[in-house]
Short mmCIF file of C-alpha atoms in Angstrom, two decimals:
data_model
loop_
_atom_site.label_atom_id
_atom_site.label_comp_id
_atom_site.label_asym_id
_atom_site.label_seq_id
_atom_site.Cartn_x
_atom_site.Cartn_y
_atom_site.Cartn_z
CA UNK A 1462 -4.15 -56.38 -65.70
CA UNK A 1463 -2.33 -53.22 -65.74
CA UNK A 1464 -3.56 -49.64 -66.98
CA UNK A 1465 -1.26 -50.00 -69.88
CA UNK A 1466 -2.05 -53.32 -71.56
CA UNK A 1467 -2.62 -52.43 -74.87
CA UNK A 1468 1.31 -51.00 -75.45
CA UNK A 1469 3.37 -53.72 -74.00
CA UNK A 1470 4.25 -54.66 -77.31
CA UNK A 1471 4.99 -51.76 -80.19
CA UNK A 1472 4.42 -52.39 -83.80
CA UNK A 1473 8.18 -52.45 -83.90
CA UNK A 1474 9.08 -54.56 -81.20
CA UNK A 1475 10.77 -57.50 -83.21
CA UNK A 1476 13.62 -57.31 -84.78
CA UNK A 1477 16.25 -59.76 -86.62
CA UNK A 1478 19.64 -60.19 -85.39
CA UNK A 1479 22.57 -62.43 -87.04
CA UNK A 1480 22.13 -64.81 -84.11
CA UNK A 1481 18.39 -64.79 -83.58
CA UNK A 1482 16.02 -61.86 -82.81
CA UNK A 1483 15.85 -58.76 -80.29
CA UNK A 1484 11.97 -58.34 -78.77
CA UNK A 1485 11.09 -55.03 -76.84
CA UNK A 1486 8.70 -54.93 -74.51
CA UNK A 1487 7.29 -51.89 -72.35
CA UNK A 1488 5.73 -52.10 -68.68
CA UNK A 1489 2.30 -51.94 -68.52
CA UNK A 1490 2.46 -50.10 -65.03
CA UNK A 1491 1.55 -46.51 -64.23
CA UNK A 1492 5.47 -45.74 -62.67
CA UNK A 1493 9.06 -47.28 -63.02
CA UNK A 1494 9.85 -50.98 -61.50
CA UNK A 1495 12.79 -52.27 -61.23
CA UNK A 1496 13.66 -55.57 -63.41
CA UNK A 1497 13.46 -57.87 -60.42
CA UNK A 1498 9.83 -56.85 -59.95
CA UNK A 1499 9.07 -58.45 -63.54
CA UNK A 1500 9.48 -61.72 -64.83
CA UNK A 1501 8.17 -62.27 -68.66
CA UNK A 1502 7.92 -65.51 -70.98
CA UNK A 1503 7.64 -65.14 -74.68
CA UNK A 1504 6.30 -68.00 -77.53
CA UNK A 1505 7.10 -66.99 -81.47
CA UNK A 1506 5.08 -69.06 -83.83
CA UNK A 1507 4.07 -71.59 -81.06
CA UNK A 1508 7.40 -72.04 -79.81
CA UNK A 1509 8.81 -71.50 -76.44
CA UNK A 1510 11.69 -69.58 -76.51
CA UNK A 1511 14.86 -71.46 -74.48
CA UNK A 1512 15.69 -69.06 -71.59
CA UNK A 1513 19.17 -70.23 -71.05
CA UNK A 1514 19.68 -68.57 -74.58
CA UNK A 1515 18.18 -65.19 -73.48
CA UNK A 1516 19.30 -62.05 -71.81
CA UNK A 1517 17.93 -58.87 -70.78
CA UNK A 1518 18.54 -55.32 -71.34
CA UNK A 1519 17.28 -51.86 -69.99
CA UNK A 1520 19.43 -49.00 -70.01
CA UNK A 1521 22.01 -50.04 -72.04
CA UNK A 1522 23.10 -52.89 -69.56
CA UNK A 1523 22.93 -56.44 -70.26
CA UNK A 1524 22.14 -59.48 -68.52
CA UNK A 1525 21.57 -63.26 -68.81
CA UNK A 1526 17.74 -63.68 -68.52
CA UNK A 1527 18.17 -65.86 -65.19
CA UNK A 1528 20.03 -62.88 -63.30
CA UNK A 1529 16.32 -61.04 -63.43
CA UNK A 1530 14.76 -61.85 -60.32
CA UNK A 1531 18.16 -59.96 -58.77
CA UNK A 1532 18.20 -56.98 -60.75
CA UNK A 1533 16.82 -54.26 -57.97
CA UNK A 1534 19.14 -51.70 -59.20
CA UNK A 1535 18.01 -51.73 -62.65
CA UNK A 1536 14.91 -49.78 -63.06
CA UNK A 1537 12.99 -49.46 -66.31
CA UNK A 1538 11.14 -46.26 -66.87
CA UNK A 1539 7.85 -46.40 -67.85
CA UNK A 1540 8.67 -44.49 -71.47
CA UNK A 1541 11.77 -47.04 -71.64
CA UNK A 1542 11.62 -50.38 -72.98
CA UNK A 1543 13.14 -53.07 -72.32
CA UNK A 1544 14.80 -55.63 -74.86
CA UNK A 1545 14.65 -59.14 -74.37
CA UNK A 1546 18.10 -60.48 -76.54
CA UNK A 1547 17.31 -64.28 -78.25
CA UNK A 1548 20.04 -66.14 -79.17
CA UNK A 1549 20.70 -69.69 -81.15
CA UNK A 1550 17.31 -70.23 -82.85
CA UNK A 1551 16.96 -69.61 -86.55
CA UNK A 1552 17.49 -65.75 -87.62
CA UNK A 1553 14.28 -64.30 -88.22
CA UNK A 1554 13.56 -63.16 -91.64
CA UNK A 1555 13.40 -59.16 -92.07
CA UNK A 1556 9.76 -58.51 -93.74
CA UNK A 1557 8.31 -61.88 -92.14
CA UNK A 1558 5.79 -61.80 -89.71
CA UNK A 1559 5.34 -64.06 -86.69
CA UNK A 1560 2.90 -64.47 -84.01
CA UNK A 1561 4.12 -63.39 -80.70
CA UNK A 1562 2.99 -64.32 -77.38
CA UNK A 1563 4.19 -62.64 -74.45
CA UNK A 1564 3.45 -62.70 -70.74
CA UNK A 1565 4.48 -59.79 -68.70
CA UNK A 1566 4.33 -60.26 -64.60
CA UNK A 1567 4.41 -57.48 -63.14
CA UNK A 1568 5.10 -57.96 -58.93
CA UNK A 1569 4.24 -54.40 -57.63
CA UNK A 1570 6.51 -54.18 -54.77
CA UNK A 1571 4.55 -51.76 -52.64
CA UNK A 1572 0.99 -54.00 -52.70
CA UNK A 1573 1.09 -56.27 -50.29
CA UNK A 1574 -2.06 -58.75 -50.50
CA UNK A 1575 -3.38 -61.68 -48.88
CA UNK A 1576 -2.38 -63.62 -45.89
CA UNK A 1577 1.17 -64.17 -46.58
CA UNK A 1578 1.67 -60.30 -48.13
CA UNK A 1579 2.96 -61.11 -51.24
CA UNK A 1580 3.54 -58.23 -53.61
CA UNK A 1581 0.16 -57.44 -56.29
CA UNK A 1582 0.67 -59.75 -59.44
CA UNK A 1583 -0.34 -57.69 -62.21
CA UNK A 1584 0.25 -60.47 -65.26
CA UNK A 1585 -0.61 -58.89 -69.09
CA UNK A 1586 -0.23 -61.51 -71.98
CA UNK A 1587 -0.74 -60.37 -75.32
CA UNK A 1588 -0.53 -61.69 -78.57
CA UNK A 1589 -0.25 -59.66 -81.79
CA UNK A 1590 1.60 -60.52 -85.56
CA UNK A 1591 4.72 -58.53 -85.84
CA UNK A 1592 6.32 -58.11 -88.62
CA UNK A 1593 9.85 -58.20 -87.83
CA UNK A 1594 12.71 -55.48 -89.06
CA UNK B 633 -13.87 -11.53 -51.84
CA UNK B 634 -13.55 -15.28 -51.70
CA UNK B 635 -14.73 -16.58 -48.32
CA UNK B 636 -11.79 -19.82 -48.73
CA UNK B 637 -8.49 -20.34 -49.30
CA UNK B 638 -8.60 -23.76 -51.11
CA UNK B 639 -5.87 -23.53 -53.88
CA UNK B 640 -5.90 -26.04 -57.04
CA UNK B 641 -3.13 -28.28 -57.80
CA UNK B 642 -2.94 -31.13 -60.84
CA UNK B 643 -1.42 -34.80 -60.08
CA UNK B 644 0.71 -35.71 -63.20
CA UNK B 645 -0.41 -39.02 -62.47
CA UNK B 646 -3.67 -37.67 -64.26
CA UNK B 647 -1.63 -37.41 -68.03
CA UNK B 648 -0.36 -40.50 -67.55
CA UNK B 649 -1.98 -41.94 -70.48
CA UNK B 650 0.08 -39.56 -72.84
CA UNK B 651 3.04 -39.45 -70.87
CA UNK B 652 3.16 -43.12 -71.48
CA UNK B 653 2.65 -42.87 -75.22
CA UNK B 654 5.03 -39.85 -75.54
CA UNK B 655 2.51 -37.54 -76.57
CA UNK B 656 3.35 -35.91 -73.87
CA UNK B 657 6.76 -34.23 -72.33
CA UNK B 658 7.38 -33.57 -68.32
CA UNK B 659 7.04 -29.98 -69.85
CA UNK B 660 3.93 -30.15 -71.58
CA UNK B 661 1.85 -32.27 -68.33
CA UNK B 662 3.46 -29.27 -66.73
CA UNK B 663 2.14 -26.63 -69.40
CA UNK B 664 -1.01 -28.33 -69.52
CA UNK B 665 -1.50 -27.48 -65.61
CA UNK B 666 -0.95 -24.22 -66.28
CA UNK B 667 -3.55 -23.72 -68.78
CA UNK B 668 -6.22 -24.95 -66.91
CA UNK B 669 -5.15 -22.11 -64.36
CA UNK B 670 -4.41 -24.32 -61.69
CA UNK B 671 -0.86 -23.39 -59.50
CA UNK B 672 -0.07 -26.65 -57.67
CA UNK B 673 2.08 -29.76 -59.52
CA UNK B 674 2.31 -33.21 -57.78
CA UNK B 675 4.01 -35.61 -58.56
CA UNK B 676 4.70 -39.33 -58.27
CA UNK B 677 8.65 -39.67 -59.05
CA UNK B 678 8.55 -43.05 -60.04
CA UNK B 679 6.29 -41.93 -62.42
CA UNK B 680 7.56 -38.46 -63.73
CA UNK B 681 11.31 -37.95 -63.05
CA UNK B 682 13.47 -40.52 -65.31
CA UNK B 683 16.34 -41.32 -63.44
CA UNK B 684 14.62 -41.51 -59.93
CA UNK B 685 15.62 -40.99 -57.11
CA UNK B 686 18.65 -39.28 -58.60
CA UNK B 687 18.31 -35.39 -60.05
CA UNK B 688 20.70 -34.12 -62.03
CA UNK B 689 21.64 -30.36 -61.13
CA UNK B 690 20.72 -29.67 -65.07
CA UNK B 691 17.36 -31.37 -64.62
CA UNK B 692 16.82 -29.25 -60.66
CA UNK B 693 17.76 -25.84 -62.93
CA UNK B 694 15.07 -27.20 -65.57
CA UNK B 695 12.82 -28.07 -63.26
CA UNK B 696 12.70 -24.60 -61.37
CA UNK B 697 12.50 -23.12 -64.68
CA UNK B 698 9.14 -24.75 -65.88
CA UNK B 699 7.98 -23.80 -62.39
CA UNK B 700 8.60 -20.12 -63.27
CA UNK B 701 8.10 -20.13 -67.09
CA UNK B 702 4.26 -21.75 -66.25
CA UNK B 703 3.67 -19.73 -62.87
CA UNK B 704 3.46 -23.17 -61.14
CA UNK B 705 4.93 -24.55 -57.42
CA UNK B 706 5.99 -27.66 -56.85
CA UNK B 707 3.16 -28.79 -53.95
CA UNK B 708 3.12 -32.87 -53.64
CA UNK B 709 5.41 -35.64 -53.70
CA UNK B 710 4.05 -39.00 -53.47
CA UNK B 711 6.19 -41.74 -52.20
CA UNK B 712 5.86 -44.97 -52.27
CA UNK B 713 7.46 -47.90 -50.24
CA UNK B 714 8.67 -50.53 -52.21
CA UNK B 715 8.63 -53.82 -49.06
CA UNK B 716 9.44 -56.64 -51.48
CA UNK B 717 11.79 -55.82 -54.60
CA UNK B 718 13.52 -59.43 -54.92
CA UNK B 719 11.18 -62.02 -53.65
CA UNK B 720 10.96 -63.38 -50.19
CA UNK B 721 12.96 -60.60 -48.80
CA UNK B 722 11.14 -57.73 -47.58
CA UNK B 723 12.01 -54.20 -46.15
CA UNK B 724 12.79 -53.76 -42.18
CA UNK B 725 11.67 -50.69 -40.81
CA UNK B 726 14.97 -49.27 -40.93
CA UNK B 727 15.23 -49.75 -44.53
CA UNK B 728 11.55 -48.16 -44.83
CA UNK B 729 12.72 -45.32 -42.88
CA UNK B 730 15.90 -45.32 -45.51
CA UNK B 731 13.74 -44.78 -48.35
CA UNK B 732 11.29 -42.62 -46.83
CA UNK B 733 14.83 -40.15 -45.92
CA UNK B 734 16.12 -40.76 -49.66
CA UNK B 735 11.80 -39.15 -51.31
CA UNK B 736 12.40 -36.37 -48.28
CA UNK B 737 16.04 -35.36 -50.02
CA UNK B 738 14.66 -35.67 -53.68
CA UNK B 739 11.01 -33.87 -52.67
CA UNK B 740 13.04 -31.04 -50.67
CA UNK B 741 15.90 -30.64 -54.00
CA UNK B 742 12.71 -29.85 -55.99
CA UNK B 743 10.98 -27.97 -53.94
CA UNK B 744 8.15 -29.66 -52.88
CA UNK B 745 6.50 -28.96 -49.48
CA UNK B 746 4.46 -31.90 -48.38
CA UNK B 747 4.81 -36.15 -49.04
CA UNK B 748 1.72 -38.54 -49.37
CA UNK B 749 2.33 -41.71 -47.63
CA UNK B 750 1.08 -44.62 -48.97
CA UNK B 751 -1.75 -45.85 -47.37
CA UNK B 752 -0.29 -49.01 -45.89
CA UNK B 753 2.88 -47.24 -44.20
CA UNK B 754 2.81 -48.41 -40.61
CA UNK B 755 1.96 -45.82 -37.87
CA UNK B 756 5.31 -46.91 -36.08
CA UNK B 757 6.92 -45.75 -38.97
CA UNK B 758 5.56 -42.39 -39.19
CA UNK B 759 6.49 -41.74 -36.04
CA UNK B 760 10.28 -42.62 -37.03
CA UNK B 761 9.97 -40.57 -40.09
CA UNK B 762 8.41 -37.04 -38.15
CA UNK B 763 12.13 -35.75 -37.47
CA UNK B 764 13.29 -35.89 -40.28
CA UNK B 765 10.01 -34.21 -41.62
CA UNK B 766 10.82 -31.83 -39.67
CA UNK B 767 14.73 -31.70 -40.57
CA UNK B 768 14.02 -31.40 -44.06
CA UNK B 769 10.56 -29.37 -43.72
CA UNK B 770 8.62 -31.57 -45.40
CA UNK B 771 5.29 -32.70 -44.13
CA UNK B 772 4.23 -35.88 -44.64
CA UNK B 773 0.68 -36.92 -45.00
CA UNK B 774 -0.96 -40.93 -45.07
CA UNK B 775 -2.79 -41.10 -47.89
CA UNK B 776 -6.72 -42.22 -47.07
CA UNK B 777 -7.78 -44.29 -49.70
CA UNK B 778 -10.38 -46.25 -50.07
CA UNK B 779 -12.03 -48.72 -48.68
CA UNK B 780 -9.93 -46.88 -45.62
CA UNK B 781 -11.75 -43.57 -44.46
CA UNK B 782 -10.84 -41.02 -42.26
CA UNK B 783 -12.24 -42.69 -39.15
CA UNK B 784 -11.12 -46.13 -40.09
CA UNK B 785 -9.58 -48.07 -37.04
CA UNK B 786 -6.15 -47.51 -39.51
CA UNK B 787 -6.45 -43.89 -39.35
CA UNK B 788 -7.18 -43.71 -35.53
CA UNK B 789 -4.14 -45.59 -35.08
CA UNK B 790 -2.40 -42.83 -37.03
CA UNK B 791 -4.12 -40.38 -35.66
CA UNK B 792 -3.19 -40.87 -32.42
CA UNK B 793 0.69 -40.96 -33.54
CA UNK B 794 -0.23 -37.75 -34.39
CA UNK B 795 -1.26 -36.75 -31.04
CA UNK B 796 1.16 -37.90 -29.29
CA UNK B 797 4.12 -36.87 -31.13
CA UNK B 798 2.62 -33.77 -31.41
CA UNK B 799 4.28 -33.26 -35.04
CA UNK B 800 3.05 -30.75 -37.36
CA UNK B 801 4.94 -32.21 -39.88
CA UNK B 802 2.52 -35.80 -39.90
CA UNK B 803 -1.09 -36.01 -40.90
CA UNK B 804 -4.06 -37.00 -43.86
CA UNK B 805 -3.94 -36.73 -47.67
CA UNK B 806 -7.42 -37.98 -48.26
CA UNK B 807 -8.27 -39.20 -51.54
CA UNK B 808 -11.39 -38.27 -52.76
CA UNK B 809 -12.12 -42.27 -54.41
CA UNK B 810 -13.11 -42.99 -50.78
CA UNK B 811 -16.48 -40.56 -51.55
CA UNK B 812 -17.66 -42.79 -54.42
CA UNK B 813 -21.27 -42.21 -54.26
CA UNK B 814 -21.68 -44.05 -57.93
CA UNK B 815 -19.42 -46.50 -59.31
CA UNK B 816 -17.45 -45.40 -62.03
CA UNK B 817 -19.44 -45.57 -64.91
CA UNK B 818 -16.70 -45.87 -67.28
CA UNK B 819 -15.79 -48.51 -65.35
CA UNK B 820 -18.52 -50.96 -65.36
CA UNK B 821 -18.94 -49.72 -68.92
CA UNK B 822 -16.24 -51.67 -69.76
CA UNK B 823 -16.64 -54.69 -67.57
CA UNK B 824 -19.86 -54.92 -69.75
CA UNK B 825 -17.71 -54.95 -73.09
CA UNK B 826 -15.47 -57.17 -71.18
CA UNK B 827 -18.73 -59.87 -70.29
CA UNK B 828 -20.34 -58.53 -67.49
CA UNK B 829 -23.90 -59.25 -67.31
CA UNK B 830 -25.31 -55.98 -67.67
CA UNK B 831 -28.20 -56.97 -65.64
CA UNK B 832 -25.80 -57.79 -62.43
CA UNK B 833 -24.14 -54.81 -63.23
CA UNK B 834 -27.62 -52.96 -62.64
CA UNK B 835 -27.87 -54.53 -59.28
CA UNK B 836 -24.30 -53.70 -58.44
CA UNK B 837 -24.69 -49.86 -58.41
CA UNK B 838 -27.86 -49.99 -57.58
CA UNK B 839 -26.63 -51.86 -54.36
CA UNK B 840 -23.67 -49.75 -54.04
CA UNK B 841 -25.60 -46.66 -54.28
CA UNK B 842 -28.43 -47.68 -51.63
CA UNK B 843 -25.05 -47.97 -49.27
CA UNK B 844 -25.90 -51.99 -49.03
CA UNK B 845 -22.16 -53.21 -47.29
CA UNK B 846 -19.32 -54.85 -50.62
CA UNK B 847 -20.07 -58.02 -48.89
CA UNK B 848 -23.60 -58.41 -48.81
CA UNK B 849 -23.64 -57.44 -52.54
CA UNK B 850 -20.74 -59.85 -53.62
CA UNK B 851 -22.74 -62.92 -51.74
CA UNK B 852 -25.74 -61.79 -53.35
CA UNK B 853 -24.06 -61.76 -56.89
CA UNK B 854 -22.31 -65.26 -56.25
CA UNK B 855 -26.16 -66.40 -55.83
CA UNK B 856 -27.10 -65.02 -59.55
CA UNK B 857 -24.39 -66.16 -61.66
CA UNK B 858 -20.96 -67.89 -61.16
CA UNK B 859 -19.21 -66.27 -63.50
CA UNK B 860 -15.48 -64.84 -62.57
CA UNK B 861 -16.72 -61.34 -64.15
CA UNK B 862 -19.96 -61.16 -62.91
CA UNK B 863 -18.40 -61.55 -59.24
CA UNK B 864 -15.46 -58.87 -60.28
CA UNK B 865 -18.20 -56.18 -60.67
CA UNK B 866 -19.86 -56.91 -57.23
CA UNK B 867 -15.94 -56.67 -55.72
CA UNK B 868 -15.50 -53.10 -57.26
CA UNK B 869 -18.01 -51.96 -54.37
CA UNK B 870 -15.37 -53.95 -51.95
CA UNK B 871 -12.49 -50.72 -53.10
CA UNK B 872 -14.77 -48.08 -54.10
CA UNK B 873 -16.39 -46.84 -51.20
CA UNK B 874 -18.36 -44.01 -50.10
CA UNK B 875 -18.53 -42.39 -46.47
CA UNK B 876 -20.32 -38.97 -45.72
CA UNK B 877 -17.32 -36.61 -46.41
CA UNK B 878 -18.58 -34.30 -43.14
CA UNK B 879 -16.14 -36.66 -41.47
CA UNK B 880 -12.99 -34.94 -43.36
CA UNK B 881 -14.50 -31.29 -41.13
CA UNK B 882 -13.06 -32.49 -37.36
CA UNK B 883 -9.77 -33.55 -39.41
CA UNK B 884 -9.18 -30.16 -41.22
CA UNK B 885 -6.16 -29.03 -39.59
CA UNK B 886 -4.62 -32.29 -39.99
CA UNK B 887 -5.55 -32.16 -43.44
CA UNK B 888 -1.94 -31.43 -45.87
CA UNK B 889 -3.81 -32.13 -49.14
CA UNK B 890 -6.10 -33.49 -51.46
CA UNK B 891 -6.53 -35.93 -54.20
CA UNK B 892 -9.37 -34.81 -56.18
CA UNK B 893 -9.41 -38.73 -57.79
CA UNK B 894 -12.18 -38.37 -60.76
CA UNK B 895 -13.24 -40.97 -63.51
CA UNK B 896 -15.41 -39.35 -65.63
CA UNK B 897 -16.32 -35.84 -65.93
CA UNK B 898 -19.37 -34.90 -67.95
CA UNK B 899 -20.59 -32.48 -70.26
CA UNK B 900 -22.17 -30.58 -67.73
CA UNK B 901 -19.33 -30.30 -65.54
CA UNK B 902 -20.18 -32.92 -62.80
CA UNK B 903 -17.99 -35.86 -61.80
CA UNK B 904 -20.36 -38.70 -62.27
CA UNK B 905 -19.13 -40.68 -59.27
CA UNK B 906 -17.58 -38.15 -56.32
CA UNK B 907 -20.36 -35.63 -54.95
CA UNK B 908 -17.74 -32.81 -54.76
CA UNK B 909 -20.24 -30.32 -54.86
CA UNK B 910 -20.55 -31.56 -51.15
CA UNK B 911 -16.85 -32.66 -50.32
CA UNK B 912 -16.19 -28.81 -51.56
CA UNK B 913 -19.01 -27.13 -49.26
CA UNK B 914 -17.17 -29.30 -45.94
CA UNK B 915 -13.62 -27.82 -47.02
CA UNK B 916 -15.00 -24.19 -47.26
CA UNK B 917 -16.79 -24.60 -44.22
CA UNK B 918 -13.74 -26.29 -42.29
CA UNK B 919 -11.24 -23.89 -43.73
CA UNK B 920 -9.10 -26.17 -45.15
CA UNK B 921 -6.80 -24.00 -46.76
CA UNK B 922 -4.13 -26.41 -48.79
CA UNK B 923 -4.72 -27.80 -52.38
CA UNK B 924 -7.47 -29.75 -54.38
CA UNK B 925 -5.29 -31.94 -56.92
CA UNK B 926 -6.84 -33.40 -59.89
CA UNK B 927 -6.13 -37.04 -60.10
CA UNK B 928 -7.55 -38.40 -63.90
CA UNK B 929 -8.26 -42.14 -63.25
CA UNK B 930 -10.86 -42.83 -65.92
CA UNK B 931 -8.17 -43.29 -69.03
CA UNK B 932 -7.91 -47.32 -67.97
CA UNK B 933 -11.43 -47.85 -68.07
CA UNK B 934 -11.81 -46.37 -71.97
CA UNK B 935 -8.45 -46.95 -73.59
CA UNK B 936 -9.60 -50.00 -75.45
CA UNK B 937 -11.99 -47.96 -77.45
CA UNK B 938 -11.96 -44.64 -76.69
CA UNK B 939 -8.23 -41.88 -77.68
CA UNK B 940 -7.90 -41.15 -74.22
CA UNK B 941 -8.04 -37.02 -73.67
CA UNK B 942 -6.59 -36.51 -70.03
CA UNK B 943 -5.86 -33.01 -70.42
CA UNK B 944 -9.68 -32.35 -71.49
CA UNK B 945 -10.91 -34.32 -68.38
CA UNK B 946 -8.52 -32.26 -66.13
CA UNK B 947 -9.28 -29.26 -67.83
CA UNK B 948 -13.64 -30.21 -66.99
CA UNK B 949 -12.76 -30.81 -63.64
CA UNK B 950 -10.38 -27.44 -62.68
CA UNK B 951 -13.66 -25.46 -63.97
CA UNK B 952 -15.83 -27.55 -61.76
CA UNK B 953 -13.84 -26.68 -58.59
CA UNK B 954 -13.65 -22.92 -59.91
CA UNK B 955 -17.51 -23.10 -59.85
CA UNK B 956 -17.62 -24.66 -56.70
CA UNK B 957 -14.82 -22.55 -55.13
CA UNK B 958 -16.98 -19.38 -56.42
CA UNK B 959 -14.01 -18.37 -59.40
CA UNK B 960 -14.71 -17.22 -62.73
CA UNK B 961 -15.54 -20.22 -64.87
CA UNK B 962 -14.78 -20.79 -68.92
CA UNK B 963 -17.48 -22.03 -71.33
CA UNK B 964 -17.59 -25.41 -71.24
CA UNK B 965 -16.76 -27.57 -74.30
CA UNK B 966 -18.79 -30.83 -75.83
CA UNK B 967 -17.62 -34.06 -74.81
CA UNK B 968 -15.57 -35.72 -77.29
CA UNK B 969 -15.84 -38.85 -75.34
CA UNK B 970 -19.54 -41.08 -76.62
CA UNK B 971 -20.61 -43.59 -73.94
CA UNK B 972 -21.03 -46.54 -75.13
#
């Protein structure tokens, strides 16, 4: 659910690295959230990815995947993208393509609904084969 | 001689489509205004500015230069108020009032002269905010959005903040979604590719358009079928209201702008869903004098099959208000866009 579904995930978005594989990932919001207002899960060929083994970066700046929910100071701007860093699984071959899932929650900070005023959920999950670079 | 002094502005928001996708610069959404002969920019900053709430002075000195290379003003900042940004902690009303003081700075650096409030911004809060509205010369104006109106019990509240602070700096940016006569066909077009029954859907604005209440409509729906999609076209009537617009004429001088929300504009240069041949008649005849600012909404509803052409929907609707507004109109071109 977002107005921007369709482009969470460019045709480009995976790539190999010596120690596993780099996904980007775009908002599917109209304007800029920060990281802690997104939380995002990711399956490649049917298998979960271990978060422990993950970090996140926007910006330039890196973090481990669990310091998310915190990040309030680092916003991602909605031509950005954001790079989710996978470490210790099998390099991805160059060429190859897999099947990604990926879940993107979006918590819009300034929506408050229902009786306990949570923020909006605005959850996108798409899957498409990418071939990785 | 023109017997008004409505003036027309352009939300970026409505380009957002090819902003997104990079088809589109800050400079060309701003360019694209331009053409279309319309003076006013709004923004949201969140939205446009990369780097928000920061400016560089560069970025200020590029800024002012668009505004005079395009003949443009800076008219409309819309702020937001972000409560909850790590979960379970949410903003006091200081910390509101902090970031509502941190949009005044960045609107005021570029020049812009008025603030939309989001709609759920408390009327306490207002109230803090009106000094420093004043401080910074910035007026600040509660968005009315649907299903809110301009005589909702939320808007009386508000209004009567504005009374009794007497501040010229607070009042109303209505939003022109609240007039929704028709629902949006481009949006039930593609619930229907989506699952909808088309049938139900039939009802729906059929419903909607008699003026039968969202939940009378969504009970009767949950009688027909049971289906989750089904009962998400009877809800659109629950956010897509429609109240006579002669209610915005007691409210005029309260009035610091206008989103001209649209979904669909059609080949002969009518909005299928907002009557703004009569919201436009009530804001001659109130002399409301501020701007009328295009706000594209429609690209969500026909990305999935359609190339979304915001600039050609924006450029349909500026010629509809220079009809309306009694200006000199262009020839209109064919739709590009097919129904389905």
């Amino acid at each position: 659910m977002g107005p921007l579904d369709n482009f969470i995930l460019a045709d480009d978005a995976l790539q190999a690295t010596p120690t596993g594989f780099t996904l980007q990932f775009h908002s599917h919001w109209y304007r800029s959230l920060p990281l802690s207002c997104m939380s995002c899960k990711a399956i490649i060929n049917g298998q979960a990815i271990d978060e422990s083994e993950v970090f996140i970066e926007a910006n330039g700046n890196k973090y481990p995947f669990s310091e998310m929910p915190n990040l309030y100071k680092e916003w991602l701007f909605i031509t950005d993208g954001a790079r989710l860093h996978v470490n210790g699984v099998e390099p991805l071959q160059k060429g190859k393509q897999y099947n990604i899932e990926f879940k993107l929650d979006l918590f819009i900070p300034y929506i408050l609904v229902g009786r306990e005023g949570n923020p909006l959920l605005a959850s996108s999950t798409v899957t498409k084969q990418l071939t990785c670079n | 001689m023109s017997n008004h002094q409505i003036k027309r502005g352009v939300s970026l928001y409505s380009y957002q489509e090819e902003f997104f996708l990079q088809k589109m610069s800050l400079e060309d959404c701003i360019a694209a205004v331009a053409k279309t002969g319309a003076t006013g920019i709004e923004i949201l900053g969140e939205q446009s500015i990369w780097g928000f709430p920061k400016l560089t002075d560069a970025f200020v000195d590029q800024w002012f230069g668009w505004m005079d290379k395009y003949g443009v003003t800076p008219v409309c900042h819309d702020f937001m108020l972000d409560y909850t940004m790590t979960k379970g902690k949410y903003y006091s009303d200081d910390e509101a009032l902090q970031s509502i003081i941190r949009d005044l700075k960045f609107a005021k650096r570029l020049g812009f002269k008025i603030m939309r409030a989001i709609v759920n911004i408390t009327p306490e809060l207002m109230e803090k905010a009106a000094p420093y509205a004043e401080e910074y010369d910035i007026k600040i104006g509660i968005e009315v959005h649907s299903p809110w109106h301009i005589n909702s019990a939320w808007m009386a509240r508000h209004w009567e903040v504005m009374e009794k602070t007497g501040s010229k700096y607070l009042g109303f940016v209505p939003d022109m979604g609240a007039f929704t006569k028709r629902l949006a066909r481009v949006q039930t077009d593609r619930m229907i590719r989506e699952g909808a029954d088309p049938k139900i859907v039939e009802f729906v604005c059929e419903q909607h358009e008699k003026g039968i209440m969202a939940e009378y409509i969504i009970a009767q729906v949950s009688q027909m079928s049971k289906r989750r999609i089904d009962i998400a076209v009877a809800e659109l009537t629950r956010h897509n209201t429609y109240y006579n617009p002669i209610a915005l004429l007691q409210h005029i001088p309260r009035i610091f702008h206008i989103h001209a929300k649209f979904y669909e504009m059609l080949d002969d240069g009518t909005e299928y869903s907002i009557p703004y041949e009569d919201i436009i008649q009530i804001l001659i005849k109130g002399g409301y004098n501020g701007y009328l600012s295009s706000e594209y909404e429609g690209n969500r509803h026909i990305q999935d099959v359609y190339e979304v052409d915001s600039v050609e929907q924006v450029r349909r609707q500026q010629e509809m208000f220079k009809r309306l507004l009694g200006e000199e109109v262009a020839p209109n071109k064919k739709s590009i866009v097919v129904q389905a």
